[in-house]
């Protein structure tokens, strides 16, 4: 089956309706495009900012820093007293570039970047979080979910990017054999979110699909 994508005219219109981005964000977008570095779509960056505005989250955990674009979107969302972002990146070069962007944007004091494998770092974190954003290796999504679960506070929000995977998860289609595990694991994660008695979840067809869940307050 062919990839299912949001029609281009809708994407263009949604992007047209975004506020103009600063030259700083445009610079990072161009760098990522030139070097094939993955990053959230600008409309997903905006969506994160909207969610943070609603939730007024203070303790944020991000899995998958990249070179810092989404963390910067969250750090520079409408200012909130005491907001702090913990973000984890496995690639040393990307981690270092993210750190220098955090300094350039003067947000280093509110971001703690970790270099390493999230699967090893998450169990060592002593904090709990009221907002968790997952955007790392898609084939590890169920693993990340199991690891972050005990750190997500009741009432906390969990956002996961790329959950529709070009629509492949709908029909369990993989264009190449090596993508099979990734598709199966993202689908497993979606089934987990669907069946989870302590979560309420919506899937938003924005970018490559974003799930938004809230941990119920018992
Ligand atoms: C889609 S990119 C993140 C983009 C970033 N959220 C942004 O929008 O700017 C995914 C990142 O996750 C990182 N990654 C993959 N597996 C990881 C792991 N196990 N632990 C930490 N980071 C990981 C990759 O190196 C990559 O930079």
XYZ file of C-alpha atoms and ligand atoms in Angstrom:
245
model
C 0.000 0.000 0.000
C 1.187 3.527 -0.788
C 2.255 5.949 1.922
C -0.615 7.898 3.430
C 0.283 11.528 3.835
C -1.707 14.600 4.769
C -2.534 16.380 1.480
C 0.160 18.910 0.593
C -2.276 21.816 0.280
C -3.472 21.227 3.863
C 0.107 21.037 5.183
C 1.028 24.200 3.265
C -1.996 26.029 4.633
C -1.338 24.900 8.230
C 2.276 26.053 7.865
C 1.168 29.334 6.291
C -0.957 29.989 9.385
C 2.010 29.571 11.751
C 3.462 32.724 13.262
C 6.601 33.866 11.484
C 9.608 32.069 12.922
C 12.691 33.927 14.043
C 15.852 33.776 11.946
C 17.345 31.669 14.760
C 14.776 28.870 14.266
C 15.015 29.205 10.476
C 18.770 28.764 10.715
C 18.341 25.464 12.607
C 15.655 24.287 10.170
C 17.980 24.982 7.211
C 20.905 23.255 8.905
C 18.765 20.163 9.542
C 17.483 20.144 5.963
C 20.983 20.466 4.534
C 22.452 17.725 6.713
C 19.413 15.397 6.795
C 19.049 15.813 10.551
C 15.538 14.900 11.691
C 13.477 17.464 13.588
C 9.829 18.032 14.387
C 7.778 19.764 11.713
C 7.269 23.471 12.526
C 3.553 22.859 13.081
C 4.440 20.165 15.636
C 6.840 22.600 17.342
C 3.961 25.070 17.515
C 1.633 22.345 18.837
C 4.113 21.582 21.653
C 4.084 25.269 22.563
C 0.277 25.333 22.595
C 0.145 22.234 24.810
C 2.661 23.775 27.201
C 0.561 26.949 27.278
C -2.492 24.884 28.243
C -0.764 22.597 30.713
C 1.633 25.192 32.145
C 4.075 22.307 32.497
C 7.149 22.877 34.623
C 9.045 19.601 34.603
C 9.556 18.475 31.019
C 11.369 15.373 29.784
C 12.316 14.963 26.123
C 13.632 11.725 24.609
C 15.520 12.590 21.393
C 17.104 16.049 21.460
C 18.448 16.048 17.902
C 20.241 19.375 17.594
C 17.806 21.008 19.975
C 14.996 22.396 17.811
C 12.033 20.951 19.738
C 13.666 21.612 23.127
C 14.163 25.216 22.044
C 10.513 25.436 20.956
C 9.526 24.231 24.435
C 12.056 26.418 26.268
C 11.004 29.505 24.348
C 7.234 28.858 24.561
C 5.368 31.481 26.553
C 7.567 31.855 29.593
C 6.521 29.949 32.654
C 8.183 30.415 36.028
C 10.367 27.489 37.036
C 10.069 25.572 33.753
C 12.860 23.043 33.316
C 13.579 20.710 30.426
C 15.594 17.496 30.666
C 16.505 16.178 27.227
C 18.413 13.066 26.127
C 20.391 12.485 22.915
C 22.455 9.433 21.963
C 24.464 11.064 19.160
C 27.470 13.000 20.498
C 27.737 15.466 17.622
C 24.011 16.318 17.803
C 24.187 16.593 21.596
C 27.086 19.074 21.348
C 25.374 21.135 18.663
C 22.196 21.235 20.760
C 24.210 22.432 23.780
C 25.707 25.281 21.788
C 22.260 26.297 20.478
C 20.924 26.295 24.056
C 23.739 28.669 24.994
C 23.184 30.861 21.937
C 19.491 31.156 22.843
C 20.398 31.855 26.483
C 18.257 28.983 27.763
C 21.033 26.745 29.126
C 19.952 27.500 32.672
C 16.545 25.892 32.092
C 17.695 22.883 30.033
C 19.622 19.866 31.293
C 20.908 17.959 28.261
C 22.114 14.383 28.690
C 24.352 12.580 26.249
C 23.662 8.846 26.061
C 21.076 6.140 25.521
C 17.688 7.144 26.928
C 17.081 3.513 27.897
C 20.021 3.742 30.280
C 19.549 7.326 31.424
C 15.790 7.317 32.163
C 16.045 4.724 34.990
C 18.696 6.903 36.645
C 16.553 10.064 36.674
C 15.328 10.920 40.132
C 12.657 13.392 39.041
C 9.066 13.027 37.985
C 7.660 15.024 35.058
C 4.390 16.748 34.198
C 5.132 16.717 30.445
C 7.048 14.083 28.486
C 7.827 14.301 24.780
C 9.128 11.222 22.959
C 10.810 11.704 19.567
C 13.694 9.231 19.278
C 14.146 5.765 17.689
C 10.662 4.683 16.594
C 11.535 0.993 17.021
C 12.175 1.655 20.716
C 8.910 3.465 21.466
C 7.377 0.672 23.620
C 10.632 0.459 25.577
C 10.726 4.208 26.215
C 7.063 4.129 27.216
C 7.662 1.393 29.803
C 10.617 3.300 31.197
C 8.995 6.749 31.435
C 5.688 5.491 32.834
C 6.685 5.664 36.505
C 8.069 9.191 35.946
C 4.847 10.632 34.466
C 2.876 12.407 37.182
C -0.910 11.977 37.506
C -2.378 14.740 35.335
C 0.866 14.706 33.345
C 0.865 14.913 29.552
C 2.661 12.465 27.257
C 3.264 13.507 23.635
C 4.786 11.136 21.071
C 5.794 12.163 17.541
C 5.603 10.170 14.292
C 3.024 7.685 15.534
C 1.343 7.343 12.117
C 4.624 6.564 10.307
C 3.424 7.659 6.859
C 0.282 5.595 7.473
C 2.256 2.327 7.514
C 0.929 1.428 10.989
C -2.637 1.435 9.674
C -2.228 -1.553 7.346
C 0.965 -2.909 8.908
C 2.878 -2.182 5.726
C 6.635 -1.769 5.517
C 8.339 -0.582 2.350
C 11.508 -2.506 3.245
C 12.015 -5.552 5.462
C 14.280 -3.621 7.828
C 11.397 -1.287 8.688
C 9.132 -4.134 9.834
C 10.203 -4.043 13.512
C 9.755 -0.286 13.678
C 6.228 -0.446 12.215
C 5.234 -3.339 14.516
C 6.585 -1.579 17.603
C 4.913 1.753 16.888
C 1.644 -0.137 16.326
C 2.208 -1.978 19.647
C 2.676 1.351 21.356
C -0.571 2.703 19.866
C -2.450 -0.405 21.065
C -0.928 0.108 24.530
C -2.087 3.730 24.591
C -5.562 2.677 23.396
C -6.004 -0.002 26.065
C -4.309 1.787 28.944
C -6.720 2.209 31.854
C -4.746 5.118 33.333
C -4.380 7.147 30.133
C -6.697 9.166 27.905
C -5.262 9.484 24.396
C -5.965 11.378 21.184
C -4.115 10.804 17.916
C -3.666 14.008 15.948
C -2.891 13.757 12.210
C -0.373 16.573 12.381
C 3.073 16.180 10.833
C 3.629 12.415 10.790
C 1.032 11.842 13.519
C 1.251 12.965 17.130
C -0.281 11.179 20.106
C -1.316 13.236 23.102
C -2.178 11.427 26.321
C -3.003 12.563 29.803
C -2.399 10.388 32.833
C -5.653 10.213 34.724
C -5.831 11.537 38.252
C -7.374 8.753 40.328
C 13.698 12.829 15.321
S 15.236 13.147 16.066
C 14.850 14.282 17.345
C 14.510 15.624 16.839
C 14.235 16.631 17.924
N 13.198 16.178 18.818
C 13.841 17.933 17.278
O 12.694 18.062 16.864
O 14.696 18.800 17.147
C 15.503 11.696 16.966
C 16.775 11.734 17.790
O 16.742 10.665 18.733
C 18.044 10.225 18.920
N 17.992 8.886 19.521
C 17.741 7.706 18.898
N 17.752 6.711 19.802
C 18.006 7.268 21.002
C 18.145 6.747 22.316
N 18.003 5.432 22.559
N 18.412 7.590 23.317
C 18.534 8.936 23.073
N 18.415 9.479 21.857
C 18.146 8.662 20.831
C 18.657 10.267 17.511
O 20.060 10.329 17.542
C 18.017 11.530 16.930
O 18.857 12.650 17.033
